[in-house]
Amino acid sequence: MTPPTPNSDPEEAADGQSDFVREKVITDNQQGTFAGRVQTRFPPEPNGHLHIGHAKAIALDFAIADEFGGICNLRFDDTNPLTEDHTYAESIVADIKWLGFEPREVHYASDYFDKLYEWAQHLISNGLAYVDDQDGETISAQRGGFGKTGVESPYRDRSIDENLDLFTRMRAGEFPDGTRVLRAKIDMQAENMQLRDPVMYRIRHEHHYRQGDRWPIFPTYDWAHGQGDAIEGVTHSLCTLEFSDHRALYDWFLDNLPLENDQPEQAEFARLELTYTVTSKRRLRGLVDEGVVTGWDDPRMPTLSALRRRGYPPEAIREFCSHIGVARTNSRHAIELLESFVRTRLNAIAQRRMAVLRPVKLVITNWPTDENGDPVVEYREAVNNPEDEADGTRRVPFSGTLYIEQDDFRLEPPPKYYRLAPGREVRLRAGYFVTCTGAVTDDDGNVVEVRCTYDPETAGGNAPDGRKVKATIHWVSATHAVDGEVALYDRLFSSEVPGSQTGDPRDELNPDSLELLTDCKFEPILADTEPGQVVQFERLGYFAHDPREPMLFHRTVGLRDEWANIQKRRQKR
RNA sequence: UCGGGGAUGGUGUAAUUGGCAACACAUCUGGUUCUGGUCCAGACAUUGGGGGUUCAAGUCCUCCUCCCCGAACCA
């Protein structure tokens, strides 16, 4: 397939596929709806941290603007003083930047409170909004239900002057919380429930994190979102499917306001869902509050801060988002797909290192000693990244006593097991061929030491006589090894759709989502890893250096593992 | 119950708008390889169901089924 957009960055894998959003923008451009202008916005509420689902929306909003020469702003939809906070706003800004996007401008819905107030008065003056003195329960009951029409409020036909007066006094703080609301006067018979005189303002004597105590009344989402879009000059207001029914209301408000800009259009797309993952802010907060995870950035969380800490490259997330595309079909993507993008990216850029996570000693019985009787130490040249020659090589100390992975030795090898076993010859990566001559076991039968001889002719990894080995295993020199810890992560939930069994995802937590290995042996150069750097532990996977703990690595994602598949297959039989 | 939206392999997204169902992931076969990684080659769907229009239907018409969203002074 040839990418029709030659200016697209190949790294982003923009395959130029069209979708309903892009088609709409193209149509609008052709018809001159916005005079060829394209402007989008990403509108988070600062009441939680961004997660992988937001990444899809962010990538879409920015991509649409970028592809059509438009702009994309960040706007905080901060209309609810009860839940919002600066710290969330700051983390959202940081996460978007990390993802690789830069908003042209940063706006706040709360900056529009004055304009909104003025526009509300405009609607009242036109007989399109009224103050309702009823409580929430009553209003809700009067709204009716699916297939049941609503009942009009007894306050619906107040005079414009009375409404104006009441609204002014609401704003002045004369009434207690919950005693009055401003409602749009639309249609209590509407089949679309959103149109049954929705609430525009509610009274809340609360401190707003940006507005302080200036406002005792706060606009609702519906009475702020489209207005913010219009004020900023947004053309295409992209949101998720659950807002589809709100579009009629979005349009109604805008239709009835004296707008200076073109009237923006809302379009909805399916949110991103992942298998084995929850992406509800409420549920994520629950996991944090209940101590199920260590925080919003616990590497098992789907938040961007967690993925960052875990070592996910932002490019991989962007490529994933671009690859899954955008549609109106509800879908849940396999987490494996995301992981495959992470592997692809990391394979290209990650430096290779050797680390032994579950060590067992390997002694080379014919390894030479020096004049003092000490084992000779050799420095082996190891390739840093076979995918990128420019990354060069490094020297790894090698001697007669090494650590290898417990998994890489079996006293009684099963079929198709290629690694070390008595009588078997394997290659030590970047080192020598070794042949197992036996093993020492403890009283319980556990292997405590593997004994081998090495072939000095195989230095560098190949035998002059051309004989082959079936396996190459990694190792760390015992006397040079640096001790450290590795956190192995698995999915937080054990079911593809967490909560599908009982309705509560917490019932389906994976008890093995974290395994901390505390006796790991690292090759010495790993002590110099930069905080946050991601390396490949050869044959194991990609691991991110913890930003704070110098000898702690988090498993980003494992390598594809054919041997694991073989074992899985055997188990099934 | 009413309104809105949706249905294409195991999974997700495509299909020049009526013209040989493509791409990726997963899985399986084989090859290459100093990572059981990477890479390369191959295998894997008659498009939710019925009826219709047409030389030709995933695309159009019709009936049906199933799934998602909506009755917050949340967003």
XYZ file of C-alpha atoms (C1' of nucleotides) in Angstrom:
648
model
C 0.000 0.000 0.000
C 1.390 3.374 -0.916
C 0.857 6.154 1.554
C -0.998 8.908 -0.278
C 0.354 11.496 2.115
C 4.009 11.905 1.186
C 4.595 14.359 4.011
C 3.652 11.831 6.644
C 6.358 10.715 8.987
C 7.110 7.074 8.239
C 7.784 6.537 11.922
C 4.180 7.319 12.681
C 3.074 4.756 10.122
C 0.435 7.131 8.844
C -0.965 4.843 6.220
C -3.321 7.471 4.925
C -6.350 5.321 5.538
C -9.512 7.274 5.603
C -12.136 7.132 8.267
C -15.402 8.848 8.923
C -13.767 11.715 10.789
C -11.293 12.516 8.052
C -14.015 12.125 5.450
C -16.128 14.616 7.293
C -13.308 17.123 7.484
C -12.616 16.695 3.782
C -16.281 17.188 2.974
C -16.455 20.277 5.158
C -13.381 21.648 3.432
C -14.820 20.983 -0.009
C -18.075 22.664 0.912
C -16.260 25.547 2.520
C -18.086 25.061 5.804
C -15.263 26.553 7.829
C -13.485 28.306 4.986
C -10.982 25.478 4.975
C -10.082 25.981 8.607
C -9.585 22.972 10.871
C -9.357 23.278 14.630
C -9.706 20.595 17.247
C -9.230 20.440 20.958
C -8.480 17.893 23.620
C -10.835 18.625 26.529
C -9.941 16.690 29.691
C -11.442 17.396 33.076
C -8.637 17.885 35.604
C -10.017 15.345 38.029
C -7.810 12.367 37.266
C -4.802 11.220 35.341
C -4.666 10.502 31.643
C -4.710 6.889 30.525
C -4.229 4.907 27.345
C -7.807 5.617 26.305
C -7.105 9.332 26.376
C -4.048 8.716 24.244
C -6.309 7.652 21.417
C -8.360 10.830 21.692
C -5.261 12.986 21.983
C -3.626 11.337 18.989
C -6.795 11.775 16.949
C -7.324 15.405 17.882
C -3.758 16.337 17.106
C -3.532 14.201 13.981
C -6.645 15.736 12.445
C -5.349 19.229 13.078
C -1.917 18.340 11.803
C -3.023 16.549 8.654
C -5.255 19.393 7.570
C -2.940 22.212 8.481
C -5.044 23.216 11.457
C -4.418 23.620 15.146
C -5.239 21.684 18.257
C -5.548 23.251 21.692
C -5.770 21.786 25.127
C -8.815 22.887 27.058
C -9.530 21.912 30.602
C -13.213 21.274 31.092
C -13.086 22.483 34.652
C -16.688 23.199 35.476
C -17.030 21.103 38.602
C -15.239 22.554 41.635
C -15.842 19.459 43.746
C -13.429 17.161 41.974
C -10.885 19.247 40.148
C -7.414 20.240 41.110
C -4.187 21.833 39.906
C -2.158 18.685 40.381
C -4.298 16.863 37.854
C -4.023 19.715 35.394
C -0.271 19.715 35.713
C 0.052 15.987 35.226
C -2.194 16.156 32.176
C 0.018 18.791 30.608
C 3.103 16.697 31.318
C 1.559 13.510 29.951
C 0.518 15.139 26.695
C 3.989 16.514 26.247
C 5.540 13.140 26.967
C 3.251 11.538 24.414
C 4.824 13.875 21.920
C 2.127 16.453 21.293
C 2.183 20.148 21.824
C -1.058 22.072 22.152
C -1.019 25.418 20.367
C -2.718 27.000 23.356
C -3.943 25.918 26.759
C -7.427 27.062 27.712
C -9.756 26.598 30.626
C -13.518 26.409 30.500
C -13.441 28.288 33.789
C -12.004 31.274 31.950
C -15.311 31.492 30.108
C -17.514 31.693 33.176
C -18.255 35.373 32.594
C -19.085 34.854 28.939
C -21.221 31.861 29.814
C -23.090 33.908 32.392
C -23.737 36.612 29.828
C -24.923 34.065 27.274
C -27.198 32.485 29.854
C -28.830 35.868 30.377
C -29.202 36.103 26.625
C -31.111 32.807 26.543
C -33.297 33.869 29.469
C -34.066 37.129 27.715
C -35.156 35.184 24.671
C -37.402 32.957 26.754
C -35.122 29.985 26.265
C -34.053 29.373 29.842
C -35.683 29.540 33.254
C -34.912 29.192 36.899
C -36.412 26.106 38.495
C -36.936 26.070 42.273
C -37.351 22.312 42.516
C -34.824 19.915 43.931
C -32.835 17.434 41.890
C -34.968 14.469 42.717
C -38.134 16.174 41.576
C -36.585 17.416 38.391
C -35.218 13.998 37.641
C -38.604 12.357 38.226
C -40.335 14.874 35.998
C -37.924 14.160 33.210
C -39.709 10.866 32.578
C -37.989 7.868 31.128
C -37.358 5.840 28.020
C -40.651 5.832 26.161
C -42.256 7.990 28.856
C -42.558 11.684 28.179
C -41.642 14.251 30.771
C -43.692 16.637 32.811
C -43.137 20.366 32.644
C -41.911 22.114 35.728
C -44.396 24.419 37.454
C -41.729 27.127 37.225
C -41.285 26.699 33.483
C -43.343 29.717 32.515
C -41.973 32.299 34.861
C -41.646 35.741 33.356
C -38.388 36.721 31.773
C -37.944 39.459 34.356
C -38.444 37.091 37.257
C -36.011 34.628 35.712
C -33.456 37.338 35.183
C -33.849 38.509 38.745
C -33.615 35.022 40.205
C -30.615 34.168 38.086
C -28.852 37.333 39.177
C -29.487 36.410 42.791
C -28.263 32.868 42.191
C -25.058 34.327 40.906
C -24.906 36.695 43.877
C -24.937 33.730 46.189
C -28.293 34.386 47.817
C -29.506 30.795 47.660
C -28.150 27.660 49.287
C -26.766 24.749 47.321
C -29.287 22.668 45.472
C -32.234 24.999 45.914
C -32.431 26.332 42.391
C -31.056 25.625 38.936
C -31.114 27.341 35.605
C -32.638 25.140 32.955
C -32.793 25.399 29.187
C -36.382 25.581 27.979
C -36.470 23.084 25.175
C -38.977 20.235 25.091
C -40.107 17.954 27.894
C -41.673 15.685 25.277
C -38.459 15.204 23.312
C -37.587 11.583 22.617
C -33.980 12.507 23.183
C -33.778 12.814 26.956
C -30.979 15.327 26.685
C -33.459 17.836 25.354
C -35.866 17.639 28.278
C -34.975 21.015 29.740
C -31.433 20.181 30.817
C -29.768 21.928 33.721
C -27.350 24.681 32.747
C -26.298 25.985 36.160
C -26.267 24.518 39.605
C -25.581 26.326 42.868
C -22.406 25.309 44.613
C -20.800 27.407 47.272
C -17.452 25.808 46.642
C -13.892 26.899 46.127
C -12.816 26.457 42.532
C -9.145 25.650 42.037
C -8.731 28.474 39.509
C -11.649 30.792 40.156
C -11.383 30.778 43.909
C -14.621 31.822 45.587
C -15.806 34.101 42.817
C -18.617 31.801 41.696
C -21.417 30.216 43.705
C -22.926 28.828 40.500
C -21.250 26.531 38.015
C -22.170 25.603 34.466
C -22.787 21.995 33.553
C -20.793 20.163 30.902
C -23.459 20.676 28.263
C -23.681 24.362 28.953
C -19.933 24.850 28.720
C -18.477 22.495 26.228
C -19.900 23.648 22.923
C -19.636 27.221 24.099
C -15.953 26.800 24.824
C -15.537 25.269 21.397
C -17.272 28.222 19.766
C -15.311 30.801 21.734
C -12.026 29.200 20.726
C -12.953 28.730 17.106
C -13.021 24.961 17.170
C -14.396 23.507 13.956
C -14.509 19.801 14.704
C -15.324 18.840 18.253
C -14.458 15.172 18.553
C -15.731 13.212 21.499
C -16.666 9.687 22.424
C -19.820 7.814 21.473
C -21.667 8.265 24.750
C -22.081 11.935 23.866
C -23.975 11.176 20.668
C -27.273 12.043 22.261
C -25.813 15.303 23.491
C -25.128 16.502 19.969
C -28.693 17.774 19.559
C -28.249 19.821 22.714
C -24.807 20.969 21.642
C -26.362 22.284 18.448
C -29.417 23.765 20.163
C -27.360 25.955 22.492
C -25.148 27.142 19.682
C -28.087 27.745 17.365
C -29.504 30.128 19.924
C -26.400 32.114 20.741
C -24.942 35.141 18.970
C -21.716 33.470 17.879
C -18.818 35.330 16.389
C -17.103 32.245 15.011
C -18.411 29.537 12.745
C -20.573 27.093 14.599
C -18.500 24.037 15.542
C -19.650 20.516 14.819
C -19.509 17.618 17.216
C -18.597 14.173 15.927
C -18.342 11.051 18.013
C -16.044 8.063 17.817
C -15.674 4.856 19.809
C -13.483 5.091 22.863
C -10.515 2.789 23.211
C -10.965 -0.285 25.355
C -8.224 -2.812 25.996
C -8.474 -6.399 27.110
C -7.449 -7.063 30.725
C -7.682 -3.339 31.405
C -10.050 -0.896 33.020
C -10.099 2.673 31.789
C -12.714 4.250 33.941
C -11.368 7.131 35.979
C -13.576 6.099 38.854
C -12.258 2.557 38.866
C -8.666 3.640 38.469
C -9.030 5.983 41.386
C -10.502 3.129 43.363
C -7.466 0.968 42.692
C -5.238 3.741 43.982
C -7.386 4.647 47.001
C -7.825 1.043 48.072
C -4.138 0.324 47.809
C -4.524 -2.334 45.146
C -1.716 -0.559 43.339
C 0.948 1.733 44.730
C -0.287 4.838 42.945
C -1.460 6.346 39.678
C 1.925 5.550 38.204
C 2.143 1.963 39.400
C 3.527 0.236 36.302
C 0.522 -2.065 36.174
C -1.847 0.851 35.660
C -2.968 1.945 32.163
C -2.235 5.574 32.957
C 0.283 7.376 30.797
C 2.433 8.082 33.827
C 2.499 4.369 34.610
C 3.271 3.354 31.046
C 6.060 5.893 31.021
C 7.525 4.470 34.216
C 7.172 0.999 32.832
C 9.189 1.927 29.777
C 6.588 2.195 27.046
C 8.020 4.444 24.347
C 5.582 7.225 23.449
C 6.187 6.464 19.772
C 4.817 2.980 20.300
C 1.653 4.358 21.855
C 1.233 6.803 18.994
C 1.797 4.109 16.398
C -0.699 1.900 18.150
C -3.297 4.664 18.182
C -2.758 5.403 14.545
C -2.935 1.735 13.660
C -6.204 0.966 15.418
C -7.826 3.830 13.575
C -11.067 5.488 14.455
C -14.574 4.193 13.941
C -17.986 4.191 15.531
C -17.834 0.498 16.318
C -17.462 -0.359 19.974
C -14.352 -2.426 20.208
C -11.944 -3.802 22.704
C -8.427 -4.199 21.418
C -6.117 -6.962 22.498
C -3.496 -5.650 24.885
C -1.065 -7.866 22.956
C -1.380 -5.545 19.997
C -0.176 -2.598 22.050
C 2.619 -4.749 23.396
C 3.665 -5.730 19.919
C 4.079 -2.065 19.003
C 6.146 -1.623 22.145
C 8.368 -4.545 21.169
C 8.798 -3.350 17.632
C 9.864 0.062 18.805
C 12.115 -1.165 21.586
C 13.710 -3.806 19.385
C 14.986 -1.029 17.190
C 16.332 1.236 19.893
C 17.058 -0.687 23.089
C 20.635 -1.508 24.022
C 21.196 -5.193 24.742
C 22.494 -6.237 28.138
C 22.861 -9.462 30.033
C 21.044 -10.017 33.287
C 20.297 -13.215 35.139
C 17.035 -12.982 37.018
C 16.957 -16.361 38.740
C 20.608 -17.270 39.056
C 22.313 -20.608 39.369
C 26.071 -20.953 39.408
C 27.914 -22.366 36.426
C 31.508 -23.434 37.019
C 33.889 -23.997 34.114
C 36.165 -26.696 35.437
C 38.904 -26.289 32.835
C 39.046 -22.508 32.988
C 42.681 -21.352 33.303
C 44.201 -19.694 36.356
C 46.910 -17.061 36.419
C 50.322 -17.227 38.083
C 48.690 -16.551 41.510
C 46.283 -19.377 41.082
C 43.324 -17.031 40.510
C 40.935 -17.605 37.630
C 41.818 -15.601 34.550
C 39.457 -12.725 33.774
C 38.719 -12.045 30.136
C 36.761 -9.221 28.575
C 34.397 -10.360 25.873
C 33.199 -8.035 23.136
C 29.401 -7.960 23.019
C 27.190 -6.261 20.440
C 25.030 -3.527 21.914
C 22.273 -3.742 19.360
C 22.266 -6.058 16.366
C 19.572 -3.845 14.850
C 21.840 -0.816 14.858
C 25.528 -1.153 14.222
C 26.095 2.442 15.302
C 25.425 1.378 18.868
C 28.760 -0.428 18.835
C 29.987 -2.987 21.313
C 30.888 -3.208 24.978
C 33.254 -5.338 27.013
C 31.780 -7.870 29.397
C 33.938 -9.572 32.036
C 34.094 -13.352 31.724
C 35.659 -15.842 34.067
C 35.470 -19.381 35.326
C 32.439 -18.937 37.556
C 29.303 -17.487 36.051
C 25.623 -17.157 36.790
C 23.157 -18.506 34.326
C 19.377 -18.629 34.366
C 17.878 -21.546 36.301
C 15.572 -22.007 33.327
C 18.533 -22.606 31.059
C 19.567 -25.853 32.715
C 17.670 -29.103 33.175
C 18.953 -32.285 34.688
C 16.389 -34.106 32.591
C 15.617 -32.050 29.503
C 12.107 -32.380 28.066
C 11.638 -32.866 24.319
C 12.581 -29.840 22.187
C 14.528 -28.324 25.084
C 17.662 -26.978 23.444
C 19.434 -25.487 26.420
C 21.975 -26.861 28.831
C 21.699 -30.386 30.240
C 24.220 -33.022 31.137
C 26.254 -33.859 28.046
C 24.848 -30.912 26.074
C 26.914 -28.192 24.469
C 25.601 -24.650 24.210
C 27.059 -21.272 23.433
C 27.518 -18.629 26.087
C 26.543 -15.442 24.331
C 29.605 -13.519 23.146
C 31.719 -16.099 24.956
C 32.526 -19.745 24.398
C 30.900 -23.087 23.784
C 30.518 -24.986 27.028
C 29.615 -28.617 27.556
C 27.823 -29.679 30.696
C 29.613 -32.365 32.629
C 27.256 -32.566 35.547
C 25.532 -30.687 38.310
C 25.626 -30.414 42.073
C 22.308 -30.729 43.876
C 21.343 -30.041 47.455
C 19.541 -32.437 49.777
C 16.193 -31.494 48.244
C 17.404 -32.222 44.752
C 17.677 -28.582 43.727
C 20.462 -27.765 41.330
C 22.923 -25.486 43.113
C 25.772 -25.619 40.642
C 26.166 -26.573 37.012
C 29.555 -27.867 35.927
C 30.950 -27.452 32.452
C 34.067 -27.526 30.391
C 34.698 -24.902 27.771
C 36.297 -25.135 24.371
C 39.020 -22.465 24.080
C 38.794 -22.749 20.282
C 35.291 -21.289 20.324
C 36.243 -17.839 21.590
C 34.022 -15.341 19.884
C 31.218 -17.818 19.581
C 32.005 -20.123 16.690
C 33.726 -23.460 16.453
C 36.541 -23.725 13.923
C 35.393 -27.218 13.022
C 32.031 -25.786 12.086
C 29.977 -27.686 14.630
C 26.771 -26.023 15.685
C 24.966 -25.647 18.975
C 21.205 -25.457 19.272
C 21.135 -22.788 21.936
C 22.854 -19.660 23.073
C 22.357 -18.632 26.664
C 23.158 -15.485 28.595
C 25.369 -15.281 31.644
C 27.002 -12.896 34.112
C 30.435 -13.346 35.637
C 29.942 -14.216 39.312
C 32.741 -12.100 40.711
C 31.786 -9.088 38.601
C 28.017 -9.315 38.909
C 26.092 -6.374 40.290
C 23.181 -7.362 42.513
C 19.774 -5.865 41.996
C 16.046 -6.314 41.721
C 13.624 -6.834 38.895
C 9.891 -6.280 39.027
C 8.005 -8.588 36.716
C 4.548 -7.364 35.781
C 1.631 -9.267 34.463
C -1.849 -7.997 33.664
C -3.607 -6.451 36.645
C -6.797 -8.358 35.898
C -7.214 -12.003 35.118
C -10.193 -11.628 32.828
C -10.304 -10.080 29.367
C -13.155 -7.832 30.378
C -12.548 -7.049 34.033
C -15.800 -7.137 35.904
C -17.662 -9.172 33.307
C -18.243 -11.996 35.789
C -19.520 -10.191 38.840
C -19.793 -6.621 37.686
C -16.882 -5.604 39.864
C -13.398 -5.698 38.314
C -11.899 -6.059 41.781
C -13.239 -9.595 41.898
C -11.044 -10.462 38.947
C -7.695 -9.107 40.032
C -4.722 -11.166 38.962
C -2.970 -12.190 42.187
C 0.309 -12.537 40.279
C 0.359 -9.144 38.630
C 3.622 -8.312 40.361
C 6.556 -10.555 41.110
C 9.581 -8.922 42.647
C 12.844 -10.773 42.107
C 15.444 -9.687 44.632
C 18.414 -11.857 43.779
C 19.207 -10.777 40.244
C 22.687 -10.621 38.777
C 23.514 -7.859 36.322
C 26.492 -7.353 34.082
C 28.536 -4.463 35.530
C 27.675 -1.849 32.901
C 24.033 -1.976 33.980
C 25.030 -0.006 37.059
C 25.525 2.934 34.709
C 22.040 2.815 33.226
C 20.348 6.189 33.042
C 17.208 6.639 35.151
C 14.249 5.669 33.041
C 16.348 4.128 30.289
C 14.956 0.999 28.694
C 17.309 -1.831 27.796
C 16.823 -5.329 26.501
C 17.941 -8.097 28.802
C 18.976 -10.592 26.184
C 16.541 -13.439 25.689
C 14.232 -12.075 28.392
C 12.596 -8.847 27.436
C 12.714 -5.103 27.756
C 13.314 -3.552 31.130
C 13.036 0.016 32.288
C 15.453 1.383 34.833
C 13.585 2.828 37.773
C 13.840 6.629 37.931
C 14.700 6.537 41.636
C 16.048 3.136 42.636
C 19.466 2.636 41.028
C 19.368 -1.152 40.884
C 15.723 -1.774 40.167
C 14.368 -2.617 36.739
C 10.750 -2.906 35.666
C 9.830 -5.347 32.973
C 8.265 -3.338 30.197
C 7.309 -6.344 28.121
C 8.828 -9.749 27.525
C 10.319 -10.895 24.268
C 8.244 -13.161 22.078
C 8.929 -16.582 23.503
C 8.708 -19.598 21.204
C 9.788 -21.956 23.966
C 6.925 -20.746 26.135
C 4.532 -21.441 23.262
C 5.898 -24.950 22.883
C 5.339 -25.628 26.560
C 1.880 -24.132 26.428
C 0.982 -26.347 23.511
C 2.234 -29.388 25.314
C 0.146 -28.551 28.374
C -2.978 -28.284 26.270
C -2.496 -31.763 24.848
C -40.453 0.096 26.745
C -38.576 4.955 23.576
C -34.420 7.392 21.071
C -29.466 7.101 19.121
C -25.371 4.054 17.294
C -23.196 -0.538 15.639
C -22.314 -5.778 13.357
C -16.456 -7.907 7.947
C -11.273 -14.171 9.972
C -9.305 -15.902 16.702
C -8.730 -10.039 17.330
C -8.970 -5.080 15.452
C -9.128 -1.929 11.200
C -9.678 -1.616 5.484
C -12.054 -2.446 0.676
C -10.890 2.694 -5.281
C -18.198 4.068 -3.044
C -21.606 -1.937 -7.198
C -16.145 -5.099 -9.654
C -10.992 -10.815 -7.702
C -12.220 -9.138 0.491
C -6.525 -5.920 2.045
C -3.244 -4.746 6.378
C -1.692 -5.655 11.285
C -1.773 -8.659 15.734
C -2.390 -13.715 17.315
C -1.764 -18.841 15.867
C 0.544 -22.658 12.823
C 4.594 -24.468 8.852
C 9.345 -23.768 7.025
C 14.061 -20.813 6.332
C 17.980 -17.409 8.254
C 20.433 -16.138 12.814
C 25.945 -15.829 18.380
C 18.937 -13.698 21.528
C 13.805 -20.094 20.974
C 14.469 -12.244 19.735
C 14.747 -9.762 14.929
C 14.250 -10.873 9.750
C 12.268 -13.806 5.336
C 8.597 -17.200 2.946
C 3.895 -19.637 3.423
C -1.030 -21.133 5.821
C -5.465 -19.148 8.125
C -12.814 -15.142 6.388
C -17.602 -16.655 0.670
C -18.536 -10.161 5.310
C -24.741 -11.490 11.990
C -29.427 -14.323 9.504
C -33.460 -14.652 5.605
C -35.428 -12.614 1.095
C -34.800 -9.246 -3.152
C -32.449 -5.913 -7.267
C -28.067 -6.772 -10.615
C -23.831 -9.720 -15.557
C -21.755 -8.599 -10.615
C -23.564 -7.062 -3.561
C -19.427 -6.465 2.334
C -21.351 -2.206 -0.385
C -28.282 -0.975 -2.809
C -33.687 -2.467 -1.041
C -36.470 -5.381 2.644
C -37.583 -8.254 7.013
C -35.225 -10.308 11.349
C -31.469 -11.124 15.215
C -27.805 -9.588 18.473
C -24.592 -5.833 20.876
C -23.468 -0.770 22.842
C -25.030 4.196 24.679
C -28.857 7.452 26.896
C -33.663 8.789 32.197
C -26.411 12.894 37.138
C -27.555 19.779 39.757
C -20.708 14.172 36.541
C -17.777 14.837 32.269
